[in-house]
Amino acid sequence: MAQKEDCIFCKIANGEIPTDMVMETEELAVFKDASPKKPVHVLIVPKDHYSSLNDDIPEELLGKMMKLIPEVAKKTGVHDSGYRTIINTGDDANQSVKHLHIHICGGAKFTDF
Ligand code: 5GP
Ligand code: ZN
């Protein structure tokens, strides 16, 4: 699996477009959401292209993404106060960028579900 041409998250995750990078591993990039919905709103994004959770993601990569969540929470200061992780998949979920990503949102109380 590699990058997909004309995919904005492929370009950002692989450093072709500058961004507000929070942290990086060999396979993952974590950067700030361009339109934050909470005081802290960052995205965990694989450097390889997968369109969504439906894209037969290797277990090892999924594991690495999940394991990174609390580390990102520490780095962004929401580890102890709490945070929400969201993966939107497909049209009904309003997935707008067709490159797998985990939202991590926090820094303010959620009042919806
Ligand atoms: P989705 O709706 O696909 O789950 O989430 C996509 C997220 O990516 C949105 O929250 C949106 O604000 C963010 N986003 C879209 N384009 C860009 C971009 O070019 N740079 C960054 N940093 N975030 C983006
Ligand atoms: Zn991509």
Short mmCIF file of N, CA and C and ligand atoms in Angstrom, two decimals:
data_model
loop_
_atom_site.label_atom_id
_atom_site.label_comp_id
_atom_site.label_asym_id
_atom_site.label_seq_id
_atom_site.Cartn_x
_atom_site.Cartn_y
_atom_site.Cartn_z
N MET A 1 0.87 -1.20 0.00
CA MET A 1 0.00 0.00 0.00
C MET A 1 0.89 1.24 0.00
N ALA A 2 0.47 2.23 -0.76
CA ALA A 2 1.30 3.44 -0.84
C ALA A 2 0.40 4.66 -0.87
N GLN A 3 0.93 5.71 -1.41
CA GLN A 3 0.14 6.94 -1.46
C GLN A 3 -0.79 6.95 -2.67
N LYS A 4 -1.84 7.74 -2.54
CA LYS A 4 -2.78 7.89 -3.66
C LYS A 4 -2.62 9.31 -4.21
N GLU A 5 -2.56 9.38 -5.51
CA GLU A 5 -2.40 10.69 -6.15
C GLU A 5 -3.61 11.58 -5.82
N ASP A 6 -3.35 12.85 -5.60
CA ASP A 6 -4.41 13.81 -5.34
C ASP A 6 -5.14 13.59 -4.02
N CYS A 7 -4.52 12.86 -3.09
CA CYS A 7 -5.12 12.71 -1.76
C CYS A 7 -4.41 13.68 -0.81
N ILE A 8 -5.19 14.59 -0.24
CA ILE A 8 -4.62 15.65 0.60
C ILE A 8 -3.94 15.07 1.84
N PHE A 9 -4.52 14.04 2.46
CA PHE A 9 -3.91 13.48 3.68
C PHE A 9 -2.65 12.66 3.36
N CYS A 10 -2.57 12.04 2.18
CA CYS A 10 -1.31 11.41 1.76
C CYS A 10 -0.22 12.48 1.71
N LYS A 11 -0.54 13.61 1.14
CA LYS A 11 0.46 14.68 0.98
C LYS A 11 0.86 15.27 2.33
N ILE A 12 -0.11 15.52 3.19
CA ILE A 12 0.20 16.12 4.50
C ILE A 12 1.00 15.11 5.34
N ALA A 13 0.53 13.87 5.40
CA ALA A 13 1.17 12.87 6.27
C ALA A 13 2.60 12.58 5.84
N ASN A 14 2.87 12.74 4.56
CA ASN A 14 4.21 12.45 4.05
C ASN A 14 5.06 13.70 3.83
N GLY A 15 4.60 14.82 4.38
CA GLY A 15 5.42 16.02 4.40
C GLY A 15 5.47 16.80 3.09
N GLU A 16 4.60 16.46 2.14
CA GLU A 16 4.62 17.18 0.86
C GLU A 16 3.88 18.51 0.96
N ILE A 17 2.98 18.60 1.94
CA ILE A 17 2.29 19.86 2.24
C ILE A 17 2.56 20.16 3.70
N PRO A 18 3.07 21.37 4.00
CA PRO A 18 3.37 21.69 5.39
C PRO A 18 2.12 21.73 6.24
N THR A 19 2.27 21.32 7.50
CA THR A 19 1.12 21.32 8.39
C THR A 19 1.59 21.49 9.82
N ASP A 20 0.64 21.64 10.73
CA ASP A 20 0.93 21.76 12.15
C ASP A 20 1.08 20.35 12.72
N MET A 21 2.27 19.76 12.57
CA MET A 21 2.50 18.37 12.97
C MET A 21 2.65 18.29 14.49
N VAL A 22 1.92 17.37 15.09
CA VAL A 22 1.98 17.19 16.55
C VAL A 22 3.01 16.12 16.92
N MET A 23 2.98 15.02 16.22
CA MET A 23 3.99 13.98 16.37
C MET A 23 3.95 13.05 15.17
N GLU A 24 5.01 12.25 15.05
CA GLU A 24 5.14 11.37 13.89
C GLU A 24 5.79 10.07 14.31
N THR A 25 5.39 8.97 13.69
CA THR A 25 6.13 7.71 13.80
C THR A 25 6.48 7.30 12.38
N GLU A 26 7.11 6.14 12.25
CA GLU A 26 7.48 5.69 10.91
C GLU A 26 6.25 5.57 10.01
N GLU A 27 5.14 5.13 10.60
CA GLU A 27 3.95 4.84 9.77
C GLU A 27 2.81 5.83 9.93
N LEU A 28 2.89 6.67 10.97
CA LEU A 28 1.74 7.53 11.29
C LEU A 28 2.15 9.00 11.42
N ALA A 29 1.24 9.86 11.04
CA ALA A 29 1.42 11.29 11.28
C ALA A 29 0.25 11.77 12.13
N VAL A 30 0.52 12.71 13.02
CA VAL A 30 -0.53 13.31 13.85
C VAL A 30 -0.45 14.81 13.65
N PHE A 31 -1.53 15.38 13.14
CA PHE A 31 -1.51 16.83 12.91
C PHE A 31 -2.83 17.46 13.32
N LYS A 32 -2.79 18.78 13.48
CA LYS A 32 -3.98 19.50 13.94
C LYS A 32 -5.02 19.58 12.83
N ASP A 33 -6.28 19.42 13.20
CA ASP A 33 -7.37 19.58 12.24
C ASP A 33 -7.46 21.05 11.81
N ALA A 34 -7.66 21.26 10.52
CA ALA A 34 -7.70 22.62 9.98
C ALA A 34 -8.93 23.40 10.46
N SER A 35 -10.00 22.71 10.80
CA SER A 35 -11.21 23.36 11.32
C SER A 35 -11.59 22.72 12.64
N PRO A 36 -10.87 23.05 13.71
CA PRO A 36 -11.07 22.35 14.98
C PRO A 36 -12.47 22.51 15.54
N LYS A 37 -13.06 21.40 16.00
CA LYS A 37 -14.41 21.42 16.58
C LYS A 37 -14.35 21.54 18.10
N LYS A 38 -13.15 21.39 18.67
CA LYS A 38 -12.92 21.51 20.11
C LYS A 38 -11.57 22.21 20.29
N PRO A 39 -11.28 22.72 21.49
CA PRO A 39 -9.99 23.38 21.70
C PRO A 39 -8.81 22.51 21.28
N VAL A 40 -8.91 21.20 21.54
CA VAL A 40 -7.92 20.25 21.02
C VAL A 40 -8.62 19.39 19.97
N HIS A 41 -8.09 19.38 18.78
CA HIS A 41 -8.67 18.55 17.71
C HIS A 41 -7.53 18.16 16.76
N VAL A 42 -7.08 16.93 16.92
CA VAL A 42 -5.99 16.44 16.07
C VAL A 42 -6.40 15.15 15.38
N LEU A 43 -5.63 14.78 14.38
CA LEU A 43 -5.95 13.62 13.55
C LEU A 43 -4.76 12.67 13.51
N ILE A 44 -5.02 11.39 13.73
CA ILE A 44 -3.99 10.36 13.54
C ILE A 44 -4.19 9.77 12.15
N VAL A 45 -3.16 9.85 11.33
CA VAL A 45 -3.30 9.54 9.91
C VAL A 45 -2.16 8.61 9.46
N PRO A 46 -2.49 7.44 8.90
CA PRO A 46 -1.42 6.59 8.37
C PRO A 46 -0.74 7.26 7.17
N LYS A 47 0.57 7.02 7.04
CA LYS A 47 1.29 7.60 5.90
C LYS A 47 0.93 6.87 4.60
N ASP A 48 0.55 5.60 4.70
CA ASP A 48 0.04 4.88 3.54
C ASP A 48 -1.44 5.19 3.36
N HIS A 49 -1.89 5.09 2.13
CA HIS A 49 -3.29 5.44 1.85
C HIS A 49 -4.23 4.26 2.07
N TYR A 50 -5.23 4.49 2.92
CA TYR A 50 -6.39 3.60 3.05
C TYR A 50 -7.59 4.52 3.05
N SER A 51 -8.62 4.20 2.27
CA SER A 51 -9.74 5.14 2.12
C SER A 51 -10.57 5.27 3.38
N SER A 52 -10.74 4.15 4.07
CA SER A 52 -11.57 4.17 5.27
C SER A 52 -11.32 2.88 6.04
N LEU A 53 -12.06 2.71 7.14
CA LEU A 53 -11.98 1.47 7.91
C LEU A 53 -12.39 0.26 7.08
N ASN A 54 -13.16 0.50 6.02
CA ASN A 54 -13.64 -0.60 5.17
C ASN A 54 -12.56 -1.13 4.22
N ASP A 55 -11.36 -0.57 4.31
CA ASP A 55 -10.34 -0.82 3.29
C ASP A 55 -9.36 -1.93 3.70
N ASP A 56 -9.81 -2.91 4.47
CA ASP A 56 -8.98 -4.05 4.83
C ASP A 56 -7.62 -3.63 5.42
N ILE A 57 -7.70 -2.87 6.50
CA ILE A 57 -6.51 -2.32 7.13
C ILE A 57 -5.75 -3.42 7.88
N PRO A 58 -4.42 -3.49 7.71
CA PRO A 58 -3.67 -4.50 8.47
C PRO A 58 -3.87 -4.33 9.98
N GLU A 59 -4.03 -5.46 10.66
CA GLU A 59 -4.25 -5.41 12.11
C GLU A 59 -3.15 -4.66 12.84
N GLU A 60 -1.94 -4.87 12.37
CA GLU A 60 -0.80 -4.25 13.05
C GLU A 60 -0.89 -2.73 13.00
N LEU A 61 -1.29 -2.23 11.85
CA LEU A 61 -1.42 -0.77 11.70
C LEU A 61 -2.56 -0.24 12.58
N LEU A 62 -3.69 -0.97 12.57
CA LEU A 62 -4.81 -0.55 13.42
C LEU A 62 -4.39 -0.52 14.88
N GLY A 63 -3.63 -1.54 15.28
CA GLY A 63 -3.15 -1.59 16.65
C GLY A 63 -2.26 -0.41 16.98
N LYS A 64 -1.40 -0.07 16.05
CA LYS A 64 -0.49 1.07 16.28
C LYS A 64 -1.26 2.38 16.38
N MET A 65 -2.30 2.50 15.55
CA MET A 65 -3.12 3.73 15.61
C MET A 65 -3.80 3.83 16.98
N MET A 66 -4.37 2.72 17.43
CA MET A 66 -5.07 2.75 18.72
C MET A 66 -4.12 3.01 19.87
N LYS A 67 -2.95 2.37 19.82
CA LYS A 67 -1.97 2.55 20.90
C LYS A 67 -1.45 3.98 20.98
N LEU A 68 -1.46 4.66 19.84
CA LEU A 68 -0.93 6.02 19.83
C LEU A 68 -1.89 7.02 20.48
N ILE A 69 -3.18 6.65 20.56
CA ILE A 69 -4.18 7.61 21.04
C ILE A 69 -3.82 8.20 22.42
N PRO A 70 -3.56 7.38 23.44
CA PRO A 70 -3.24 7.99 24.75
C PRO A 70 -1.95 8.80 24.74
N GLU A 71 -1.02 8.42 23.89
CA GLU A 71 0.22 9.23 23.77
C GLU A 71 -0.09 10.61 23.21
N VAL A 72 -0.93 10.62 22.18
CA VAL A 72 -1.33 11.89 21.59
C VAL A 72 -2.10 12.72 22.61
N ALA A 73 -2.95 12.03 23.38
CA ALA A 73 -3.73 12.73 24.41
C ALA A 73 -2.80 13.38 25.43
N LYS A 74 -1.74 12.67 25.81
CA LYS A 74 -0.77 13.27 26.74
C LYS A 74 -0.11 14.48 26.13
N LYS A 75 0.33 14.32 24.90
CA LYS A 75 1.07 15.39 24.21
C LYS A 75 0.21 16.64 24.03
N THR A 76 -1.10 16.45 23.86
CA THR A 76 -1.97 17.60 23.61
C THR A 76 -2.67 18.08 24.89
N GLY A 77 -2.39 17.42 26.01
CA GLY A 77 -2.86 17.92 27.30
C GLY A 77 -4.27 17.51 27.70
N VAL A 78 -4.83 16.50 27.01
CA VAL A 78 -6.21 16.10 27.34
C VAL A 78 -6.29 14.71 27.97
N HIS A 79 -5.14 14.11 28.22
CA HIS A 79 -5.10 12.73 28.72
C HIS A 79 -5.92 12.56 30.00
N ASP A 80 -5.78 13.49 30.92
CA ASP A 80 -6.44 13.31 32.22
C ASP A 80 -7.84 13.92 32.25
N SER A 81 -8.06 14.96 31.48
CA SER A 81 -9.38 15.60 31.47
C SER A 81 -10.38 14.80 30.64
N GLY A 82 -9.87 14.04 29.67
CA GLY A 82 -10.75 13.22 28.84
C GLY A 82 -10.80 13.72 27.41
N TYR A 83 -11.16 12.83 26.54
CA TYR A 83 -11.17 13.16 25.11
C TYR A 83 -12.04 12.15 24.38
N ARG A 84 -12.43 12.52 23.19
CA ARG A 84 -13.26 11.62 22.38
C ARG A 84 -12.49 11.24 21.13
N THR A 85 -12.57 9.96 20.74
CA THR A 85 -11.95 9.50 19.49
C THR A 85 -13.06 9.12 18.53
N ILE A 86 -12.91 9.56 17.30
CA ILE A 86 -13.97 9.38 16.30
C ILE A 86 -13.34 8.90 14.99
N ILE A 87 -13.96 7.88 14.40
CA ILE A 87 -13.58 7.48 13.03
C ILE A 87 -14.86 7.51 12.20
N ASN A 88 -14.95 8.44 11.28
CA ASN A 88 -16.11 8.50 10.40
C ASN A 88 -15.86 7.61 9.18
N THR A 89 -16.87 6.82 8.84
CA THR A 89 -16.74 5.91 7.70
C THR A 89 -17.93 6.06 6.77
N GLY A 90 -17.67 6.57 5.58
CA GLY A 90 -18.70 6.62 4.55
C GLY A 90 -19.65 7.81 4.65
N ASP A 91 -20.60 7.81 3.74
CA ASP A 91 -21.45 8.98 3.51
C ASP A 91 -22.35 9.32 4.69
N ASP A 92 -23.02 8.31 5.26
CA ASP A 92 -23.94 8.62 6.36
C ASP A 92 -23.21 9.18 7.58
N ALA A 93 -21.94 8.84 7.70
CA ALA A 93 -21.13 9.36 8.82
C ALA A 93 -20.47 10.69 8.46
N ASN A 94 -20.73 11.19 7.25
CA ASN A 94 -20.14 12.44 6.77
C ASN A 94 -18.61 12.39 6.70
N GLN A 95 -18.06 11.24 6.32
CA GLN A 95 -16.61 11.19 6.10
C GLN A 95 -16.29 12.09 4.92
N SER A 96 -15.54 13.15 5.17
CA SER A 96 -15.28 14.13 4.10
C SER A 96 -13.93 13.93 3.45
N VAL A 97 -12.96 13.36 4.18
CA VAL A 97 -11.65 13.07 3.59
C VAL A 97 -11.51 11.56 3.49
N LYS A 98 -11.36 11.07 2.26
CA LYS A 98 -11.39 9.62 2.03
C LYS A 98 -10.00 9.00 2.21
N HIS A 99 -9.42 9.30 3.34
CA HIS A 99 -8.15 8.70 3.78
C HIS A 99 -8.32 8.45 5.28
N LEU A 100 -8.20 7.20 5.68
CA LEU A 100 -8.44 6.80 7.07
C LEU A 100 -7.80 7.76 8.08
N HIS A 101 -8.57 8.16 9.08
CA HIS A 101 -8.01 8.98 10.15
C HIS A 101 -8.85 8.83 11.41
N ILE A 102 -8.18 9.00 12.54
CA ILE A 102 -8.86 9.03 13.84
C ILE A 102 -8.84 10.46 14.34
N HIS A 103 -10.02 10.99 14.65
CA HIS A 103 -10.09 12.30 15.31
C HIS A 103 -9.86 12.10 16.81
N ILE A 104 -9.10 12.98 17.41
CA ILE A 104 -9.02 13.06 18.88
C ILE A 104 -9.41 14.48 19.26
N CYS A 105 -10.51 14.57 20.02
CA CYS A 105 -11.07 15.88 20.37
C CYS A 105 -11.20 16.00 21.88
N GLY A 106 -10.85 17.16 22.39
CA GLY A 106 -10.98 17.38 23.83
C GLY A 106 -10.73 18.83 24.19
N GLY A 107 -10.58 19.03 25.48
CA GLY A 107 -10.32 20.40 25.96
C GLY A 107 -11.58 21.13 26.34
N ALA A 108 -12.74 20.51 26.16
CA ALA A 108 -14.03 21.07 26.57
C ALA A 108 -15.01 19.91 26.69
N LYS A 109 -15.98 20.09 27.56
CA LYS A 109 -16.96 19.03 27.83
C LYS A 109 -17.85 18.80 26.61
N PHE A 110 -18.09 17.54 26.29
CA PHE A 110 -19.07 17.22 25.25
C PHE A 110 -20.47 17.25 25.86
N THR A 111 -21.40 17.85 25.17
CA THR A 111 -22.76 17.91 25.69
C THR A 111 -23.72 17.07 24.85
N ASP A 112 -23.21 16.58 23.69
CA ASP A 112 -24.05 15.66 22.89
C ASP A 112 -23.74 14.24 23.33
N PHE A 113 -24.10 13.26 22.54
CA PHE A 113 -23.96 11.87 22.99
C PHE A 113 -22.50 11.46 23.12
P1 5GP B 1 -13.95 13.52 8.32
O1 5GP B 1 -15.17 14.35 8.11
O2 5GP B 1 -13.47 12.92 7.01
O3 5GP B 1 -14.06 12.50 9.41
O4 5GP B 1 -12.82 14.50 8.85
C1 5GP B 1 -11.98 15.21 8.02
C2 5GP B 1 -11.34 16.28 8.86
O5 5GP B 1 -10.22 16.77 8.16
C3 5GP B 1 -12.26 17.50 9.10
O6 5GP B 1 -12.40 17.68 10.51
C4 5GP B 1 -11.53 18.66 8.43
O7 5GP B 1 -11.62 19.85 9.18
C5 5GP B 1 -10.10 18.15 8.32
N1 5GP B 1 -9.39 18.64 7.16
C6 5GP B 1 -9.84 18.68 5.88
N2 5GP B 1 -8.88 19.13 5.05
C7 5GP B 1 -7.80 19.39 5.84
C8 5GP B 1 -6.49 19.87 5.56
O8 5GP B 1 -6.13 20.17 4.42
N3 5GP B 1 -5.63 19.99 6.61
C9 5GP B 1 -5.99 19.63 7.88
N4 5GP B 1 -5.08 19.82 8.85
N5 5GP B 1 -7.22 19.17 8.18
C10 5GP B 1 -8.11 19.05 7.17
ZN ZN B 2 -4.42 9.24 1.04
#
